[in-house]
Every structure is written in structure tokens, then in C-alpha cells.
Tab-separated table of N, CA and C in Angstrom:
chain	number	residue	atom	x	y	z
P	1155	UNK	N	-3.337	20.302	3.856
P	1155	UNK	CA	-2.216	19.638	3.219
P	1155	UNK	C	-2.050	18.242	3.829
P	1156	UNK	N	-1.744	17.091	2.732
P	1156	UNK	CA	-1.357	15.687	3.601
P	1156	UNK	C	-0.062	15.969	3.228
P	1157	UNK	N	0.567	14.957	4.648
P	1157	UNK	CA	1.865	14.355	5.273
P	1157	UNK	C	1.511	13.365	5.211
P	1158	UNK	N	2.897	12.468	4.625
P	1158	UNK	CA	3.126	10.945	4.687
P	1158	UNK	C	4.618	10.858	5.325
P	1159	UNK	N	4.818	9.818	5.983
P	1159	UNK	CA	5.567	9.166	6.503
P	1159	UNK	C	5.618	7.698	6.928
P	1160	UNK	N	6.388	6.945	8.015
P	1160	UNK	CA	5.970	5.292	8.220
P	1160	UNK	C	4.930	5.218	9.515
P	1161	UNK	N	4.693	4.060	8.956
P	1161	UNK	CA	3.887	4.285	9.943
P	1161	UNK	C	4.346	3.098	10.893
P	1162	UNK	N	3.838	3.227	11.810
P	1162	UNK	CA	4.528	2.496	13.388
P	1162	UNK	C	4.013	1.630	14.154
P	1163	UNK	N	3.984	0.926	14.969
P	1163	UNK	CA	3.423	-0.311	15.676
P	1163	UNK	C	2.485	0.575	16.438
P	1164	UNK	N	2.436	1.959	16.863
P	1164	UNK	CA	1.601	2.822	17.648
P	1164	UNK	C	0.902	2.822	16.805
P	1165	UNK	N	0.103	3.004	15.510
P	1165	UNK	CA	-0.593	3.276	14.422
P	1165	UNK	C	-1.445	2.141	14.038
P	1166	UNK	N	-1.040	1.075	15.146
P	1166	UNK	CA	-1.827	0.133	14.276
P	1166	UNK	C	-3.689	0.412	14.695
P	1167	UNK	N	-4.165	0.570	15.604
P	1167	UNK	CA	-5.353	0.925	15.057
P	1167	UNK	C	-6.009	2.185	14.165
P	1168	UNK	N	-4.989	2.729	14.055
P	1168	UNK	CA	-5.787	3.556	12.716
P	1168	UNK	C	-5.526	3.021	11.729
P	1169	UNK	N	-4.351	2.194	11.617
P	1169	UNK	CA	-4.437	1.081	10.269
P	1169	UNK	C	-5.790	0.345	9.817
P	1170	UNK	N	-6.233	0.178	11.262
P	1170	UNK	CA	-7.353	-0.965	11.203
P	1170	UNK	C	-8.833	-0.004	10.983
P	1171	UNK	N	-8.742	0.768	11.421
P	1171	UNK	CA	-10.098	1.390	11.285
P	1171	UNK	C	-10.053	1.900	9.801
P	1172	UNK	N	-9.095	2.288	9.481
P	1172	UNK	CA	-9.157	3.117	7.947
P	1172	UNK	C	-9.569	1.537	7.193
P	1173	UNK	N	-8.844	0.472	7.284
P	1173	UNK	CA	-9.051	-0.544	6.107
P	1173	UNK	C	-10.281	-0.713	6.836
P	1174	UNK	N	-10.769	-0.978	7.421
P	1174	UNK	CA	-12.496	-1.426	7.950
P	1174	UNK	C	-13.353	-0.548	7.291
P	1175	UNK	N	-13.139	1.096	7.187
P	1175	UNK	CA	-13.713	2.014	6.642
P	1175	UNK	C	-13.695	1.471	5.125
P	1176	UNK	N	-13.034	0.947	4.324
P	1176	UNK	CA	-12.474	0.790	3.371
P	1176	UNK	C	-13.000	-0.739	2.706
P	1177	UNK	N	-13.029	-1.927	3.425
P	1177	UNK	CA	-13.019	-3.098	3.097
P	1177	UNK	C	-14.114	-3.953	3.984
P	1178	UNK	N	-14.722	-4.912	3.442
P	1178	UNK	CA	-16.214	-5.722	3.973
P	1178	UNK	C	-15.132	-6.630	5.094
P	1179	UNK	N	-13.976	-6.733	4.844
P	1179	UNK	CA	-13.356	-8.197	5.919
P	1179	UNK	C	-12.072	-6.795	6.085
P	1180	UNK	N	-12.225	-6.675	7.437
P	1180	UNK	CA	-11.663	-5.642	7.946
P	1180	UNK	C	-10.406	-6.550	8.869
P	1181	UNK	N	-9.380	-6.094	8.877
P	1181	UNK	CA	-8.130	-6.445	9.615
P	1181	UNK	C	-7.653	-5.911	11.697
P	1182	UNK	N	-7.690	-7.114	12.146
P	1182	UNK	CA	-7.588	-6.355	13.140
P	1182	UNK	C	-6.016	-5.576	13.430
P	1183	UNK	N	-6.053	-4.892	14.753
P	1183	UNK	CA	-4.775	-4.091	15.134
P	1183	UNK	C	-3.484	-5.342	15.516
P	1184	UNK	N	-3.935	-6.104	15.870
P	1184	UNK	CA	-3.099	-7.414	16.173
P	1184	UNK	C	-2.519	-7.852	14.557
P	1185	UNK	N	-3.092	-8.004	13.480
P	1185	UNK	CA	-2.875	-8.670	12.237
P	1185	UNK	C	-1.916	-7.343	11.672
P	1186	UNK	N	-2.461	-6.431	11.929
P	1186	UNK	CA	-1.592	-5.315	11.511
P	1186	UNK	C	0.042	-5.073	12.047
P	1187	UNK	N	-0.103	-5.128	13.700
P	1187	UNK	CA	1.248	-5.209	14.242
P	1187	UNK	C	1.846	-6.263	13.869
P	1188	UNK	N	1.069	-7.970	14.064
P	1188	UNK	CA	2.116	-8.886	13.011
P	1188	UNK	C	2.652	-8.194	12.103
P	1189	UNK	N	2.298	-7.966	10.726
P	1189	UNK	CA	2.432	-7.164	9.489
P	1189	UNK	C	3.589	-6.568	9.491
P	1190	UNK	N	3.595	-5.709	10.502
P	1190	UNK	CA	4.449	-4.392	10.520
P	1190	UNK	C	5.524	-5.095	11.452
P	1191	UNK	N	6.008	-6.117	11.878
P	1191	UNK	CA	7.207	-6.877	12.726
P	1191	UNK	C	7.817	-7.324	11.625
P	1192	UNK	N	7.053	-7.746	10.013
P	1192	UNK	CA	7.767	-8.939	9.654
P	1192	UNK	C	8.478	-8.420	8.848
P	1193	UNK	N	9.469	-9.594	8.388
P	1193	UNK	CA	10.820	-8.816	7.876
P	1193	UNK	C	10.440	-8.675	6.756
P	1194	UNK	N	10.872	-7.210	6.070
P	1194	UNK	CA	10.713	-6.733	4.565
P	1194	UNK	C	9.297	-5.705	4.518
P	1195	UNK	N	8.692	-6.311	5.749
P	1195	UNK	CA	7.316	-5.276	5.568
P	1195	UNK	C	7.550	-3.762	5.490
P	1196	UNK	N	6.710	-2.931	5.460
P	1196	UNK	CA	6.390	-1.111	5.502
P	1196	UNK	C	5.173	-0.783	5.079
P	1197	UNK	N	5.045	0.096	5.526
P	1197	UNK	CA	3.656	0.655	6.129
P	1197	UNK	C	4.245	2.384	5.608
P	1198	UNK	N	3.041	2.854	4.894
P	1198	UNK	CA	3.219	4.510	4.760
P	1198	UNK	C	1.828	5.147	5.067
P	1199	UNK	N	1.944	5.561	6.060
P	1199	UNK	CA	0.894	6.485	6.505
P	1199	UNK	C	0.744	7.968	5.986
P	1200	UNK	N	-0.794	8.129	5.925
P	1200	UNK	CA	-1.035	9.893	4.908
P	1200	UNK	C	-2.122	10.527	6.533
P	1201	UNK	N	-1.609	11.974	6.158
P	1201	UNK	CA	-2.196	12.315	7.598
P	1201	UNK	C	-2.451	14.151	6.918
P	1202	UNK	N	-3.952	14.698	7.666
P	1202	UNK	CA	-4.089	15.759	7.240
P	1202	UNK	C	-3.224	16.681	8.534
P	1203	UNK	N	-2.570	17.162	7.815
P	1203	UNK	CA	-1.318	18.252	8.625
P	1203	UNK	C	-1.945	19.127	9.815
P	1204	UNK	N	-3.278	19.701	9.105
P	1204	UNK	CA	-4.122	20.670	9.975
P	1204	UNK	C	-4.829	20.198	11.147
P	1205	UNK	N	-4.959	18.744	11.346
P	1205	UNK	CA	-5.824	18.158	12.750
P	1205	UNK	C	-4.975	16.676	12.865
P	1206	UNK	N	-4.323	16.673	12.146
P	1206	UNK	CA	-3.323	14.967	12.554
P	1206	UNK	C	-4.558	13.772	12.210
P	1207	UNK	N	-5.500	14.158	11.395
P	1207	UNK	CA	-6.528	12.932	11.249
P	1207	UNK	C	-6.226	12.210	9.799
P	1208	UNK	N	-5.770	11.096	10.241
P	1208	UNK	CA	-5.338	10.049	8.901
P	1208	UNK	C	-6.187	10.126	7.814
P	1209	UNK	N	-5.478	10.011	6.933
P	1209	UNK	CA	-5.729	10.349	5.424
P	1209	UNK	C	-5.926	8.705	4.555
P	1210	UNK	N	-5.000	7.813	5.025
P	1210	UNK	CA	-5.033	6.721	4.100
P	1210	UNK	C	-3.708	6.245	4.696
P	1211	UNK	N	-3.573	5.326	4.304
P	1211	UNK	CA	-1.626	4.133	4.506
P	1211	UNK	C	-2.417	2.963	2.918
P	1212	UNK	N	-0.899	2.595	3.123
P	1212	UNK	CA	-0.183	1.784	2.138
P	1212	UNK	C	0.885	0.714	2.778
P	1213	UNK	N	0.136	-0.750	2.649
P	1213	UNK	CA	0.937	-1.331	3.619
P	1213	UNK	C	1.881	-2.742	2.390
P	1214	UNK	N	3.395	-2.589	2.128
P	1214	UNK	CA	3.598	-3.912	0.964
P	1214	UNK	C	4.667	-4.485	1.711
P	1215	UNK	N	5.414	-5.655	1.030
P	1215	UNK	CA	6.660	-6.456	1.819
P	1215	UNK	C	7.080	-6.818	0.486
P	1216	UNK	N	8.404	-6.781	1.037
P	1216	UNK	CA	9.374	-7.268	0.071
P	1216	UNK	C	10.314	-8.473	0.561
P	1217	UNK	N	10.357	-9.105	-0.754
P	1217	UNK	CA	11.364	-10.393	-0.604
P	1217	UNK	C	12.120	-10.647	-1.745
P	1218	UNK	N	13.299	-11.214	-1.928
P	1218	UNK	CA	13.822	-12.042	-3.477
P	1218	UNK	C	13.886	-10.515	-4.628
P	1219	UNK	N	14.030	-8.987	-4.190
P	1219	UNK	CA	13.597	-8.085	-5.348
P	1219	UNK	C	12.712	-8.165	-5.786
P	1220	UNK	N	11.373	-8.265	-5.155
P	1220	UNK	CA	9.914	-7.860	-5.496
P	1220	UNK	C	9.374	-7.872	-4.028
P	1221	UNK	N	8.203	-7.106	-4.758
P	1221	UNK	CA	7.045	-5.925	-3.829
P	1221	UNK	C	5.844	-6.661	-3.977
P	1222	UNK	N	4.848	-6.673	-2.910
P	1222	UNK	CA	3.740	-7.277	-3.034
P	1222	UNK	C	3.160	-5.951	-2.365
P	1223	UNK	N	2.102	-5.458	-2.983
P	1223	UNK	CA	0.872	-4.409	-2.174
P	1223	UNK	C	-0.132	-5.474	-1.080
P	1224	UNK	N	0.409	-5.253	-0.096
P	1224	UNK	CA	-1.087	-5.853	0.934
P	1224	UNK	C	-2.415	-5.196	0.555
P	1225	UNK	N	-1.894	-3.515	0.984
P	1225	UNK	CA	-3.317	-3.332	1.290
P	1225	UNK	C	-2.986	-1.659	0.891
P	1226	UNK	N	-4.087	-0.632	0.664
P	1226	UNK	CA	-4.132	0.394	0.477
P	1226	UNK	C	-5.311	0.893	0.614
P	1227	UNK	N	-5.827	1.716	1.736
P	1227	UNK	CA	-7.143	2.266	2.207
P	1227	UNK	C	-7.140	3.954	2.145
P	1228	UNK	N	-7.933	4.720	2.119
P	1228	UNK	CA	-7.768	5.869	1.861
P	1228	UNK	C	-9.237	5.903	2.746
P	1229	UNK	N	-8.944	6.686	3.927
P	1229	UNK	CA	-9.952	7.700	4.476
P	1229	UNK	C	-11.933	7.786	3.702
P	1230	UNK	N	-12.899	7.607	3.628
P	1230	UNK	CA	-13.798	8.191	2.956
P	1230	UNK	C	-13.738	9.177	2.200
P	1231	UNK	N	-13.670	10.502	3.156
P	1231	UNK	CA	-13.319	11.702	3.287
P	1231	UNK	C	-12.219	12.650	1.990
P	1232	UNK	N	-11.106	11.809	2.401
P	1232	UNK	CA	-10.271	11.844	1.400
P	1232	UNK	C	-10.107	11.173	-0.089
P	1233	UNK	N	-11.075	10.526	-0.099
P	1233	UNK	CA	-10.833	9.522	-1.673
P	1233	UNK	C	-11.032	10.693	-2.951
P	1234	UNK	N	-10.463	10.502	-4.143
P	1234	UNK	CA	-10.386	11.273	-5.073
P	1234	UNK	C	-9.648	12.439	-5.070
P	1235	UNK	N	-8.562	12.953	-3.776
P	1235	UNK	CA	-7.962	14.093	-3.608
P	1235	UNK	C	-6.803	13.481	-4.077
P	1236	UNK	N	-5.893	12.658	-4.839
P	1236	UNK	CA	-4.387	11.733	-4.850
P	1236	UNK	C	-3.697	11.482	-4.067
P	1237	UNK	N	-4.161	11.064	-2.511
P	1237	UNK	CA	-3.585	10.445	-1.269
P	1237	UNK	C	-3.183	8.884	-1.731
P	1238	UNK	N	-4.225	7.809	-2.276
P	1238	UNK	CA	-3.462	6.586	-2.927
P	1238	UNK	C	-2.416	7.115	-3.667
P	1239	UNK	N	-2.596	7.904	-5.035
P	1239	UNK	CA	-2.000	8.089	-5.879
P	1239	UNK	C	-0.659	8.334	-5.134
P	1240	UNK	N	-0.498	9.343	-4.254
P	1240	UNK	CA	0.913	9.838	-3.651
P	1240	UNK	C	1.443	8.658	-2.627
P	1241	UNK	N	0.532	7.794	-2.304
P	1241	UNK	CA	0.715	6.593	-1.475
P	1241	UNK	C	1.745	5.552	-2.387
P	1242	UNK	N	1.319	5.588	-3.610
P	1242	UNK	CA	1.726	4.441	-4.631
P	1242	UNK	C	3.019	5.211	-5.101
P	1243	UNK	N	2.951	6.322	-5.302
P	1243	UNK	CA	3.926	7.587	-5.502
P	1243	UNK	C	5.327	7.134	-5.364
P	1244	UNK	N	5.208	7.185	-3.791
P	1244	UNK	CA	6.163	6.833	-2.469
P	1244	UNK	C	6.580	5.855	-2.293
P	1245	UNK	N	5.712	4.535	-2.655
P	1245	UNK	CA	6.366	3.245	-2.479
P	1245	UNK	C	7.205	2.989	-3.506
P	1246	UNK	N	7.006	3.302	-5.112
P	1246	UNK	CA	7.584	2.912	-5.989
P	1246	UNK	C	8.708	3.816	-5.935
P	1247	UNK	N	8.915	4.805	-5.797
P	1247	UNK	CA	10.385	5.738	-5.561
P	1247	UNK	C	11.524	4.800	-4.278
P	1248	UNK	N	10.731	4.093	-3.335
P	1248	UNK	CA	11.305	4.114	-2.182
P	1248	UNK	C	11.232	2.277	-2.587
P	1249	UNK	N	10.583	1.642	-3.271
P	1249	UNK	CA	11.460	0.383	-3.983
P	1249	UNK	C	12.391	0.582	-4.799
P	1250	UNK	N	11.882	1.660	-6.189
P	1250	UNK	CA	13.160	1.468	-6.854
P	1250	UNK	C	14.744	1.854	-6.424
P	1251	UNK	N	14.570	2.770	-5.031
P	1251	UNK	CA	15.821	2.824	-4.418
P	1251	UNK	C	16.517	1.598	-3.973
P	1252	UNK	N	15.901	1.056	-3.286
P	1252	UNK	CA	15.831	-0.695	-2.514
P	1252	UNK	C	16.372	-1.735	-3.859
P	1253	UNK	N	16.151	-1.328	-5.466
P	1253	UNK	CA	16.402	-2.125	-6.424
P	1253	UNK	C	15.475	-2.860	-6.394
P	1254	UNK	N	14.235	-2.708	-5.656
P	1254	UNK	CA	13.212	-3.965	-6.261
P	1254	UNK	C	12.811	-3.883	-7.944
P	1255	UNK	N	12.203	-5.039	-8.348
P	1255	UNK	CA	12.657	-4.606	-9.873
P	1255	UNK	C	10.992	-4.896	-10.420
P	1256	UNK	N	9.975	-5.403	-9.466
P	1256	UNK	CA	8.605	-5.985	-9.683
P	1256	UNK	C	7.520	-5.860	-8.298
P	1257	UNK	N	6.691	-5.122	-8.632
P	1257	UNK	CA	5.670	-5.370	-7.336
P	1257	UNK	C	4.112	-6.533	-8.012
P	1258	UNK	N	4.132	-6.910	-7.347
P	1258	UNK	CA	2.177	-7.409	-7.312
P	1258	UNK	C	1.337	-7.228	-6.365
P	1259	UNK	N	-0.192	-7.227	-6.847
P	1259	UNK	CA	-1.049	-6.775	-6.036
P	1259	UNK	C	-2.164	-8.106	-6.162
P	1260	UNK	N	-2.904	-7.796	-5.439
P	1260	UNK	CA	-4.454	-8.446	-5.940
P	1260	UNK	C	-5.403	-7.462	-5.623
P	1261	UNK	N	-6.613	-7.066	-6.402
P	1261	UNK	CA	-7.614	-6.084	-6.740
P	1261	UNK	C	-9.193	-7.182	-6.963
P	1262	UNK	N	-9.689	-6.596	-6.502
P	1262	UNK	CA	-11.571	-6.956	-7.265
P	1262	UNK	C	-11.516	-6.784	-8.230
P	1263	UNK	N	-11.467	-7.606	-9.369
P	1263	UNK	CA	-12.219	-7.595	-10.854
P	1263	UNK	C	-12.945	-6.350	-10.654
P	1264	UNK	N	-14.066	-6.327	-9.786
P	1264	UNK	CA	-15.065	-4.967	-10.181
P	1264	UNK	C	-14.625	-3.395	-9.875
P	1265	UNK	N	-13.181	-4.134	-8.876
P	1265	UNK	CA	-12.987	-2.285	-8.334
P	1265	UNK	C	-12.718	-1.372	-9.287
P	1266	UNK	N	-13.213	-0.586	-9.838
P	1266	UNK	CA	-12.777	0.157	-11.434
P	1266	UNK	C	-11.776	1.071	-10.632
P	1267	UNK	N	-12.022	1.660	-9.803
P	1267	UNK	CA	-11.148	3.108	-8.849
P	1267	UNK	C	-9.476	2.488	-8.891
P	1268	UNK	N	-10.148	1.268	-8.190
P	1268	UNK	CA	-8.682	1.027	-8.100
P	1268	UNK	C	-7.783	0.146	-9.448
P	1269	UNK	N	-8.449	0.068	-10.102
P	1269	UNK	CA	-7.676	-0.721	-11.488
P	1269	UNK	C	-7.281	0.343	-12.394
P	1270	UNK	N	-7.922	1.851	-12.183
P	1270	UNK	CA	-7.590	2.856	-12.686
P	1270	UNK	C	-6.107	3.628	-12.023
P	1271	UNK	N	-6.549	3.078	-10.907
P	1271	UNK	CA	-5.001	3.668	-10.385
P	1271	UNK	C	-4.045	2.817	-10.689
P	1272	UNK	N	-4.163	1.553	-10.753
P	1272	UNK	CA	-3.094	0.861	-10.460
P	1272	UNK	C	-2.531	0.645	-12.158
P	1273	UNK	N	-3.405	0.994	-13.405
P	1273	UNK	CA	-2.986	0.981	-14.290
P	1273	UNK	C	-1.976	2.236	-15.195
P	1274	UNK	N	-2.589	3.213	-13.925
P	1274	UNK	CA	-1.699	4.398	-14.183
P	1274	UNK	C	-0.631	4.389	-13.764
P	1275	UNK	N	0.255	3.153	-13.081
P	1275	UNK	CA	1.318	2.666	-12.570
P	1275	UNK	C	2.003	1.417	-13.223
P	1276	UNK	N	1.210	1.411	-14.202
P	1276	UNK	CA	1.623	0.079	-14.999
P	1276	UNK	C	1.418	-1.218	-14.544
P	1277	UNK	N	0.278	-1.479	-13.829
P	1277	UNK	CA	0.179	-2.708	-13.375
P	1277	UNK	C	-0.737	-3.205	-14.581
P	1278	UNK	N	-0.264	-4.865	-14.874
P	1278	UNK	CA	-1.203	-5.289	-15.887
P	1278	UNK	C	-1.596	-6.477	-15.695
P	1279	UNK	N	-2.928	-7.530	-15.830
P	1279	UNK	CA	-3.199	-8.261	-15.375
P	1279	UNK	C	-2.072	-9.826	-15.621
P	1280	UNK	N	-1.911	-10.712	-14.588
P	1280	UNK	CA	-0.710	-11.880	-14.869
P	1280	UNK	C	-1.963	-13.030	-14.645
P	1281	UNK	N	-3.154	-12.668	-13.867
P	1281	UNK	CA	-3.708	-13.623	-13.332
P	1281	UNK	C	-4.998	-13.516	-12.978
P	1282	UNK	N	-6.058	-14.525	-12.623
P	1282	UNK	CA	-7.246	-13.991	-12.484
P	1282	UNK	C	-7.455	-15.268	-11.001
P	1283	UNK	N	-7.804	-14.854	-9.998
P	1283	UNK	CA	-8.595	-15.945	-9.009
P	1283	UNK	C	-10.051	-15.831	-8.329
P	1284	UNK	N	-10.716	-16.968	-9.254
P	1284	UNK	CA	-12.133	-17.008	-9.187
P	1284	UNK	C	-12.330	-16.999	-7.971
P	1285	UNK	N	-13.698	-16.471	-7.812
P	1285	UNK	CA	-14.313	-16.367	-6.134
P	1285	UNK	C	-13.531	-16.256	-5.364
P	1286	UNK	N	-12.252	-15.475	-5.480
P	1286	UNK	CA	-11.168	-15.311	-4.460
P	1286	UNK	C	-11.573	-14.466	-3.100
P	1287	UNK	N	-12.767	-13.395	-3.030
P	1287	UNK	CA	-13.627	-12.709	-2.340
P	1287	UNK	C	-14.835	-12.995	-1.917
P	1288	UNK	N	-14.495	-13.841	-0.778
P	1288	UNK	CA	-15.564	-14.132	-0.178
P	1288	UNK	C	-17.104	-13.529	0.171
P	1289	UNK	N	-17.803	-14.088	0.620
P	1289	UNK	CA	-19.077	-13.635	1.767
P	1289	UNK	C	-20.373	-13.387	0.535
P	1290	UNK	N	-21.252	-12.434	1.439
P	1290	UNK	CA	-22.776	-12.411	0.674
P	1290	UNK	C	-22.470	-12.104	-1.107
P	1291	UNK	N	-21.456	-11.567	-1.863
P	1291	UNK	CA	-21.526	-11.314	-2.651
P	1291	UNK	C	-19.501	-11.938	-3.431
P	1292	UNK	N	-19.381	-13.068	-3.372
P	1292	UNK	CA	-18.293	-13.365	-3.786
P	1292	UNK	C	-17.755	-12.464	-5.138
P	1293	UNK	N	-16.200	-12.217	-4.933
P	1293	UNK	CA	-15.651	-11.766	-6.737
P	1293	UNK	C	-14.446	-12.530	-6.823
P	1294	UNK	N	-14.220	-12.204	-8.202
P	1294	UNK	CA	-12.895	-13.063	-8.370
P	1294	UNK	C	-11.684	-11.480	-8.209
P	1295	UNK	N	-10.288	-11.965	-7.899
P	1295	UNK	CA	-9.233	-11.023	-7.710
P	1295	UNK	C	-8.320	-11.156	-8.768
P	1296	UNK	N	-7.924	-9.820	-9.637
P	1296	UNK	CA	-7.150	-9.910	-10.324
P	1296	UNK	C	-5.537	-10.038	-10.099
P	1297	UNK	N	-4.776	-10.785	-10.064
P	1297	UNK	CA	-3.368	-10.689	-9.945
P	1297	UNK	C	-2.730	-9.606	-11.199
P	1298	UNK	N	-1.964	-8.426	-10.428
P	1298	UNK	CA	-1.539	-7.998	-11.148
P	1298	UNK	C	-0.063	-7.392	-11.163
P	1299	UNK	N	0.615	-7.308	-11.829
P	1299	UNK	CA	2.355	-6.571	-12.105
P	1299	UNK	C	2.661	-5.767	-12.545
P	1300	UNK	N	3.930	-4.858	-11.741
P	1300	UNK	CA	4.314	-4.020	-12.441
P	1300	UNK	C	6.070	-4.024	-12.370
P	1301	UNK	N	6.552	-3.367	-13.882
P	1301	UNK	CA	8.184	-3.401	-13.856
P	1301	UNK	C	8.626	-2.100	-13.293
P	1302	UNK	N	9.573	-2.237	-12.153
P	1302	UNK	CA	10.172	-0.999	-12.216
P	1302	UNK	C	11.592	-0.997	-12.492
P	1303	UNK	N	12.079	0.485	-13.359
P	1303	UNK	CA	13.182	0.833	-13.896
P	1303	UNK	C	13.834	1.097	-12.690
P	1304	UNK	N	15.011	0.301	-12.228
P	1304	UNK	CA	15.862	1.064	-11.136
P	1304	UNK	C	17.187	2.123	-11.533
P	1305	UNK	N	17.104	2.847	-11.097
P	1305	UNK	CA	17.911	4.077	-11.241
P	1305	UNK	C	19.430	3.240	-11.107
P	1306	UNK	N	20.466	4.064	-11.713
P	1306	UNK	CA	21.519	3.376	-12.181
P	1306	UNK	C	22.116	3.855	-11.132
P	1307	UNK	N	22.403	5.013	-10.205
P	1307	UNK	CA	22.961	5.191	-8.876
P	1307	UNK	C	21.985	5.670	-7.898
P	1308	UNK	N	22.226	5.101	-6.729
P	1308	UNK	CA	21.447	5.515	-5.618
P	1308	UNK	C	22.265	7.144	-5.374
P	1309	UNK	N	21.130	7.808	-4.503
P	1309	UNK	CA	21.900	8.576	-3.402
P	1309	UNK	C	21.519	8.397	-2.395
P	1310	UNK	N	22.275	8.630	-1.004
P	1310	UNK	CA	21.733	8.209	-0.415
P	1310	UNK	C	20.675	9.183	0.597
P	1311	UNK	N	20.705	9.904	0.105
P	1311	UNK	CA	19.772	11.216	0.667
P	1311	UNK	C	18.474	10.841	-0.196
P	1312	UNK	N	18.040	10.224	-0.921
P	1312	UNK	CA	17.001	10.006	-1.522
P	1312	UNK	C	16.723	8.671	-1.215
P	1313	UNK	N	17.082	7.880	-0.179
P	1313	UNK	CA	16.116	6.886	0.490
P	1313	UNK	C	15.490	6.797	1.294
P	1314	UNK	N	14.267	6.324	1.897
P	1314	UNK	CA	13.444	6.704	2.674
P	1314	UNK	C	13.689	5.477	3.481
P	1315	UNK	N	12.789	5.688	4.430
P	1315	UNK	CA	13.005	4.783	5.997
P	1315	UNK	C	11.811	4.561	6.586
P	1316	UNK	N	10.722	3.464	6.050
P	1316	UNK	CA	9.852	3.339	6.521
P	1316	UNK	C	9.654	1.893	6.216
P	1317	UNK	N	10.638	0.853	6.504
P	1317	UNK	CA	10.520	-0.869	6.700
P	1317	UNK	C	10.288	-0.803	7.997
P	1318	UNK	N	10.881	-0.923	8.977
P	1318	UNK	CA	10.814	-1.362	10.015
P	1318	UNK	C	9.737	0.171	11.206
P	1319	UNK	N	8.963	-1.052	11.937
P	1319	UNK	CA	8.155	-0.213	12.946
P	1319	UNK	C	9.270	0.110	14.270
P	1320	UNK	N	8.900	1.530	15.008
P	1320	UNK	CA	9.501	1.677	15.904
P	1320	UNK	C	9.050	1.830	17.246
């Protein structure tokens, strides 16, 4: 079974190893703890219950009532089980509490995995930036948006607590 929760300034190198596992320009534990200091940021960490070995995180910031996705890595191991999916799950329940009313991302033109997820969330393209992906094999990055419906009353037992690192 995965567990999600926030994840913490202690976490930052498994932040870093999962996106390295994950991405050709890998982030160090230093860029990550910046990340996770700054104001509006959060971090949601996925973890397999049975050995405590990370599953994936989801790292976005908010400003002005909108969400930006940094980053979202999922384990090898775990890809195709709905750890993003429950990653993306979580953030959008735990913005639309917050009243954010718009997130954006940027994606690889070629990543199909992830344009499949992110369209099953309603993200749709606003933008395109050529050769935005560097190195031996440059791509361009799609800018993309999504609206969220905010619920007409909060409760407050249904907000979560994973902005700030502890």
C-alpha cells in the first residue's frame, strides 16, 4: 500500500534521487531544500507503507491564486501503479481548499505518459517553448493549464498541511 504525506527539509535527498531517477538534469538536495523554504511552496511525498521506500513526490508553489507544478517523479518501480495520478489527486483537492483557481505546468512535447496524465486533469496546452530542453537531444516544453472549481465552503477538517517544511 502507498502513503502520502509532506514532505520535509529531512527528505530532501530522496527528493533528489527520485527526480535524478526520473529526469536527464537532475536537481540537487540543496535546490530542493531552497524549494521547500520558499513561501507558497509544498512538496507531497508517496512512500510504500511495507519498507518506508519512496514511491514518488510532487513538488508545486503557489502565488496570486494559482499553482505552478515544479516537478513530479515517480519511483521506476512504481510507475503505472497511480502514485502520480494520486500525487496530482492530492494537490488539486488541497488547492482547491486554499481557493487556488488555476495551476500550470511545463511537460516535453514528447512525454506522452505524462500529457496523458495531465490531460486527465484537464490540463490543456496555453503555450509551446522551443528547445526549452536542453543537452544531447534538445525538446521544446509545452505550457500547460488547468481550471479548478473551488468548493463553495471549506471545512476545515478537509485541509491538508503540507506548505511549509518542518
Amino acid at each position: 500500500m502507498i502513503s502520502y504525506g509532506p514532505a520535509r527539509e529531512s527528505d530532501t535527498a530522496t527528493l533528489a534521487a527520485l527526480h535524478a531517477a526520473s529526469f536527464s538534469r537532475d536537481w540537487s538536495r540543496d535546490e530542493f531544500a531552497r524549494l521547500l523554504s520558499a513561501p507558497g511552496s509544498r512538496a507531497l511525498l508517496a512512500w510504500r507503507e511495507s519498507d518506508d521506500s519512496p514511491a514518488g513526490f510532487l513538488m508545486a508553489r503557489t502565488v496570486a491564486g494559482e499553482a505552478e507544478v515544479l516537478t513530479i517523479a515517480v519511483a521506476p518501480e512504481h510507475r503505472r501503479h497511480g502514485v502520480a495520478k494520486n500525487l496530482m489527486k492530492r494537490l488539486f483537492d488541497d488547492l482547491r481548499h486554499r481557493r487556488i483557481t488555476a495551476v500550470f505546468l511545463e511537460v516535453g512535447a514528447e512525454n506522452k505518459p505524462a500529457l496523458l496524465l495531465y490531460g486527465g486533469f484537464g490540463f490543456a496546452e496555453i503555450g509551446r517553448r522551443p528547445g526549452y530542453y536542453g543537452g544531447s537531444a534538445p525538446g521544446d516544453a509545452l505550457v500547460l493549464r488547468a481550471s479548478l472549481a473551488v468548493p463553495a465552503m471549506v471545512s476545515k477538517s478537509a485541509e491538508t498541511d503540507y506548505e511549509k517544511p518542518v
